[in-house]
PDB file of C-alpha atoms in Angstrom:
ATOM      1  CA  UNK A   1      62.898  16.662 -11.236  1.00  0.00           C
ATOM      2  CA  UNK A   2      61.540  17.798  -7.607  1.00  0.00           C
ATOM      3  CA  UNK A   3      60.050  21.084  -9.498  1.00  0.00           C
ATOM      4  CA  UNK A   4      58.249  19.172 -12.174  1.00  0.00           C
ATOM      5  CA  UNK A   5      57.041  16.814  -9.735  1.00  0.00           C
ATOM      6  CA  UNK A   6      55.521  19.452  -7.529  1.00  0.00           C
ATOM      7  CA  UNK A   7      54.439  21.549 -10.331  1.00  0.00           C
ATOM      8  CA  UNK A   8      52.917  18.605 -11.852  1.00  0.00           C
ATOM      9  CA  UNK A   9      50.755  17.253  -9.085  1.00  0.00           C
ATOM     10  CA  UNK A  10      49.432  20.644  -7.762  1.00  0.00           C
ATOM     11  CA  UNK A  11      48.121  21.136 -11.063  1.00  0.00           C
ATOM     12  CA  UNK A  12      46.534  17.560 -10.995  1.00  0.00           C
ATOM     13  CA  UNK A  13      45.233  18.039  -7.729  1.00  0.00           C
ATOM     14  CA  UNK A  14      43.598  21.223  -8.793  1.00  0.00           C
ATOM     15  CA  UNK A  15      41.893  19.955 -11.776  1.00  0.00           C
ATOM     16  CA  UNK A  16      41.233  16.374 -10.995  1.00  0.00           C
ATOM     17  CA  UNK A  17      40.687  15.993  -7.306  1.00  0.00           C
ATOM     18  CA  UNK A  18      37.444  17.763  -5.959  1.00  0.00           C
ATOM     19  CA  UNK A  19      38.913  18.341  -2.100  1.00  0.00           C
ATOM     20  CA  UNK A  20      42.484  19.534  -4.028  1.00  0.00           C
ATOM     21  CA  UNK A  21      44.470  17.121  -2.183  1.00  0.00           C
ATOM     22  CA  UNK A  22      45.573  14.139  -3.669  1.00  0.00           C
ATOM     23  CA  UNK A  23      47.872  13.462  -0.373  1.00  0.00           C
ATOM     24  CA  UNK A  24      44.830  12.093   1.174  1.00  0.00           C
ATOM     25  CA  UNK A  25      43.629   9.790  -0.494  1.00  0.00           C
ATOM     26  CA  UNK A  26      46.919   8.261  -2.091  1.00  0.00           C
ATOM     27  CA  UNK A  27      49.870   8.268   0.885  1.00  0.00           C
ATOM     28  CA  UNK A  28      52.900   8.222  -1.313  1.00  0.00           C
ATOM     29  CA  UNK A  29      51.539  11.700  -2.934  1.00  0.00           C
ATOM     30  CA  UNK A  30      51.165  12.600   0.414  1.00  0.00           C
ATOM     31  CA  UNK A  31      54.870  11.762   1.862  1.00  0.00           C
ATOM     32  CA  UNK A  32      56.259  12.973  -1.685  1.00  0.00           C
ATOM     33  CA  UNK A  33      54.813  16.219  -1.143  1.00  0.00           C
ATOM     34  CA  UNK A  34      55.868  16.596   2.813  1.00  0.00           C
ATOM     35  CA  UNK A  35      59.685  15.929   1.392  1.00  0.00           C
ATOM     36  CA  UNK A  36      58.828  18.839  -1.600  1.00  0.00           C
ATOM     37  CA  UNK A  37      58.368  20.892   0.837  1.00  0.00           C
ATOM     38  CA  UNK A  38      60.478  20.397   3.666  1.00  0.00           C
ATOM     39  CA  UNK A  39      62.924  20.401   0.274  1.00  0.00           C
ATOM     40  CA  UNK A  40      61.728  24.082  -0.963  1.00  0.00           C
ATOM     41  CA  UNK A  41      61.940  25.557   2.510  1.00  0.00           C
ATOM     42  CA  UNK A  42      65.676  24.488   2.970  1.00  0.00           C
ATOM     43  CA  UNK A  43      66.313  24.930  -0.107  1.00  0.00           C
ATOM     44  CA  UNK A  44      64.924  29.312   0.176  1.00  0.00           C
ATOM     45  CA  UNK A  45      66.827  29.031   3.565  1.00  0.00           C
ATOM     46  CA  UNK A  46      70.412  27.969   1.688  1.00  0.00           C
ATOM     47  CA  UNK A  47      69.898  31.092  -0.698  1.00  0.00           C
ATOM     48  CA  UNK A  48      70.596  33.625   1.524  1.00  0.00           C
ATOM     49  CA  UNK A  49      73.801  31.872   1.984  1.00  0.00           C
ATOM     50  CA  UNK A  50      74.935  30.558  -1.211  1.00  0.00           C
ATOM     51  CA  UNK A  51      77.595  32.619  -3.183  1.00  0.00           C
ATOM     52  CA  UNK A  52      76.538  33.806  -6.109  1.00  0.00           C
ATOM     53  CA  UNK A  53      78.443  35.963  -9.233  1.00  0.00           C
ATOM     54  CA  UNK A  54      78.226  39.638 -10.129  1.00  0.00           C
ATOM     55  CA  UNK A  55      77.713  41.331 -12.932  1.00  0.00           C
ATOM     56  CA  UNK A  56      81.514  41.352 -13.832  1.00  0.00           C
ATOM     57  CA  UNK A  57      81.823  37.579 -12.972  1.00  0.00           C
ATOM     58  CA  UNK A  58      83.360  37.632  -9.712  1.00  0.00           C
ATOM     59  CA  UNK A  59      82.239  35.461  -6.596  1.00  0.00           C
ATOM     60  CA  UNK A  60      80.507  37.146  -4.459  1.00  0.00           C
ATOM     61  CA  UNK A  61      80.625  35.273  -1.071  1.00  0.00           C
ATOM     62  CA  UNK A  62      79.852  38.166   1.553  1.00  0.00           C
ATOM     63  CA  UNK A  63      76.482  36.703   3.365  1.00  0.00           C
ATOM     64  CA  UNK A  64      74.970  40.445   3.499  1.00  0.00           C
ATOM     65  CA  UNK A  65      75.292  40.906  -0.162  1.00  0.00           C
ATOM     66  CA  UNK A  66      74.183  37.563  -1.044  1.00  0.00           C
ATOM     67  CA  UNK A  67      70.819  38.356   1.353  1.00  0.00           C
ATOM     68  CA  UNK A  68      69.762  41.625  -0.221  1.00  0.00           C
ATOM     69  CA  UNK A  69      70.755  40.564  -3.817  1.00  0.00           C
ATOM     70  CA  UNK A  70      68.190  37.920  -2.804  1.00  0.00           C
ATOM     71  CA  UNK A  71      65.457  39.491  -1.236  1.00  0.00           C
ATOM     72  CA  UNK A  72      65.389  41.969  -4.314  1.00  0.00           C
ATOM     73  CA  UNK A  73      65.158  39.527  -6.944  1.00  0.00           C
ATOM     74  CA  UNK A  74      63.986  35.834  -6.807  1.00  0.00           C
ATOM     75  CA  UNK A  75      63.027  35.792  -3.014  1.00  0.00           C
ATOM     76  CA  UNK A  76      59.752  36.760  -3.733  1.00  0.00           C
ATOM     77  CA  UNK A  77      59.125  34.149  -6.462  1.00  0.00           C
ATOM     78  CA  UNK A  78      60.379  31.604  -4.100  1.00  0.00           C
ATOM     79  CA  UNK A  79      58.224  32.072  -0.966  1.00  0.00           C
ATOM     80  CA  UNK A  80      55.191  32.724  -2.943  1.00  0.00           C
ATOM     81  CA  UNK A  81      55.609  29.261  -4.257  1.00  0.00           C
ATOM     82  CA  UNK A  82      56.581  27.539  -0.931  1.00  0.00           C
ATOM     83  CA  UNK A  83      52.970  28.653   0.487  1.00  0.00           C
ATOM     84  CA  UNK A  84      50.525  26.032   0.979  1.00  0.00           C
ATOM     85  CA  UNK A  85      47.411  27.042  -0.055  1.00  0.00           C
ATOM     86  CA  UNK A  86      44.589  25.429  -1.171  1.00  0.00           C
ATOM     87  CA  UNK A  87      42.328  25.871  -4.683  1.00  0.00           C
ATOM     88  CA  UNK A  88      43.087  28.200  -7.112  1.00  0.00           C
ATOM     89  CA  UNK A  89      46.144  29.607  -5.228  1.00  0.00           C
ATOM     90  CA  UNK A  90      47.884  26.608  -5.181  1.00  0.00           C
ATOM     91  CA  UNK A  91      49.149  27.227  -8.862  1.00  0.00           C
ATOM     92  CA  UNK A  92      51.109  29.427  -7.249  1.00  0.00           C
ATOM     93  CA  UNK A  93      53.715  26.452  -7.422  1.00  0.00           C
ATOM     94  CA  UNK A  94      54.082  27.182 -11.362  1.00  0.00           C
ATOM     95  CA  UNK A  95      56.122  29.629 -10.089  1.00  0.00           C
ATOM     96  CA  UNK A  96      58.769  27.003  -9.501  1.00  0.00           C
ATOM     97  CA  UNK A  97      59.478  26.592 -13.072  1.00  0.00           C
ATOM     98  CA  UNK A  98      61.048  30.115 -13.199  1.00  0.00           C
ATOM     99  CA  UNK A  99      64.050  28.023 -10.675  1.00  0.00           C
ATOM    100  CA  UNK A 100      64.986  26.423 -14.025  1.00  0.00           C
ATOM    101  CA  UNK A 101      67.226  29.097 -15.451  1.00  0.00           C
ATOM    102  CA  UNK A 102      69.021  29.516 -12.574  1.00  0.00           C
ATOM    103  CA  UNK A 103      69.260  25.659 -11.883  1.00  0.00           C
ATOM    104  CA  UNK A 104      71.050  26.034 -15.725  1.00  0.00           C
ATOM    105  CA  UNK A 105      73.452  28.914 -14.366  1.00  0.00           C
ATOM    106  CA  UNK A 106      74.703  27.157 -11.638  1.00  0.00           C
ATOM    107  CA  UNK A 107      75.129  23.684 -13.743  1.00  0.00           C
ATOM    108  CA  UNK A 108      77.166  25.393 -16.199  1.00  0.00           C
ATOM    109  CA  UNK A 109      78.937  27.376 -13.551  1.00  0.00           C
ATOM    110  CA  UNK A 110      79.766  23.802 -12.304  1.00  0.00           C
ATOM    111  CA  UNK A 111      81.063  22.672 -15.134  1.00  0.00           C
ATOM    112  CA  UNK A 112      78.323  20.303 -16.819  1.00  0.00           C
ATOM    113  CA  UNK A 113      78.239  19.823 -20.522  1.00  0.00           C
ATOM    114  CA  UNK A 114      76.467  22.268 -22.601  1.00  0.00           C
ATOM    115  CA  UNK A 115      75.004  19.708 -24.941  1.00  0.00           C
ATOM    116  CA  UNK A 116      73.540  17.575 -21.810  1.00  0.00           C
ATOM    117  CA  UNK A 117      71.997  21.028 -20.927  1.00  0.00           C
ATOM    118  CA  UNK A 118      70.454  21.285 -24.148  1.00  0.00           C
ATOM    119  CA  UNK A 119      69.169  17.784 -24.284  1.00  0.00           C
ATOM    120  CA  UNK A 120      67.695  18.128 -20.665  1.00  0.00           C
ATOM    121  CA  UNK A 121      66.003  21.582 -22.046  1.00  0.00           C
ATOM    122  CA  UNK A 122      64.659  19.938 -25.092  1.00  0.00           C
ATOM    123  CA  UNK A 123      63.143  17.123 -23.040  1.00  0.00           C
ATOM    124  CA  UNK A 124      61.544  19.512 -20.273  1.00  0.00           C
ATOM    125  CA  UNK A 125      60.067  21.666 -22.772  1.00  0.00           C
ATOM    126  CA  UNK A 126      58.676  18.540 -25.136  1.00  0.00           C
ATOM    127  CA  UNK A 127      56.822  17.310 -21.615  1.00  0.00           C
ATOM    128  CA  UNK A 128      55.515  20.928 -20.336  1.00  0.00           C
ATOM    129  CA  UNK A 129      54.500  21.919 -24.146  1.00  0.00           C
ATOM    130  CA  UNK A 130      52.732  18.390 -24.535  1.00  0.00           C
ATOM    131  CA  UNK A 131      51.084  17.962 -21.185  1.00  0.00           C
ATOM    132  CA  UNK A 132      49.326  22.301 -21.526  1.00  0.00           C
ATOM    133  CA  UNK A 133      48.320  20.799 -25.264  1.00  0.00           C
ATOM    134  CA  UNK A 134      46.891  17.237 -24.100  1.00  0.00           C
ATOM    135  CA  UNK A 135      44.833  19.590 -21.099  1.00  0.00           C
ATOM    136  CA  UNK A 136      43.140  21.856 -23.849  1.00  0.00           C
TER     137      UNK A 136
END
């Protein structure tokens, strides 16, 4: 829900708000946004460290491994969308909507039900589809 929140209100902020900061004139936005992205930060610090699988299946929990496998894939993705920027750059944060796959990976990996995955899809992709629509 943090991504879609993020992604959500950057876009807002973009389009609605003339100085691209809705933080300043509503304080909750503001706070919200401080814990996004004190959350995103942490959260492209614990990937260097988090186990991940292989292409056979297999755990892979050597830290080194983890780090490269890392930097060569989503690493990039992820600290381009952590940058705070201002105006058109800020929809850099769209880019956090790529995390959803993997956040589907590891759920499954973890053992939650396929058919609550589904729903959750359904419902992401009804709001994302219907909010681009209502904004043409």
């Amino acid at each position: 829900f943090i991504i879609l929140y993020s992604v959500y209100v950057s876009l807002f902020e973009y389009v609605f708000t003339s100085s691209g900061d809705l933080g300043a004139e509503i304080p909750t936005v503001r706070y919200l946004g401080m814990f996004c992205t004190i959350y995103f930060w942490i959260d492209l610090g614990l990937c260097f460290t988090t186990a991940i699988y292989d292409t056979e299946d297999d755990l892979v929990t050597n830290r080194k491994t983890i780090a490269i496998t890392y930097l060569k894939g989503w690493f990039w993705i992820d600290l381009l969308s952590n940058l705070e920027v201002n105006g058109a750059l800020a929809l850099l944060k769209i880019l956090r909507l790529a995390r959803f796959p993997r956040m589907f990976i590891r759920w499954m990996n973890l053992g939650v039900s396929t058919m609550a995955l589904n729903i959750f899809k359904i419902m992401i992709i009804t709001l994302t589809s219907g909010h681009f629509f209502a904004c043409l």
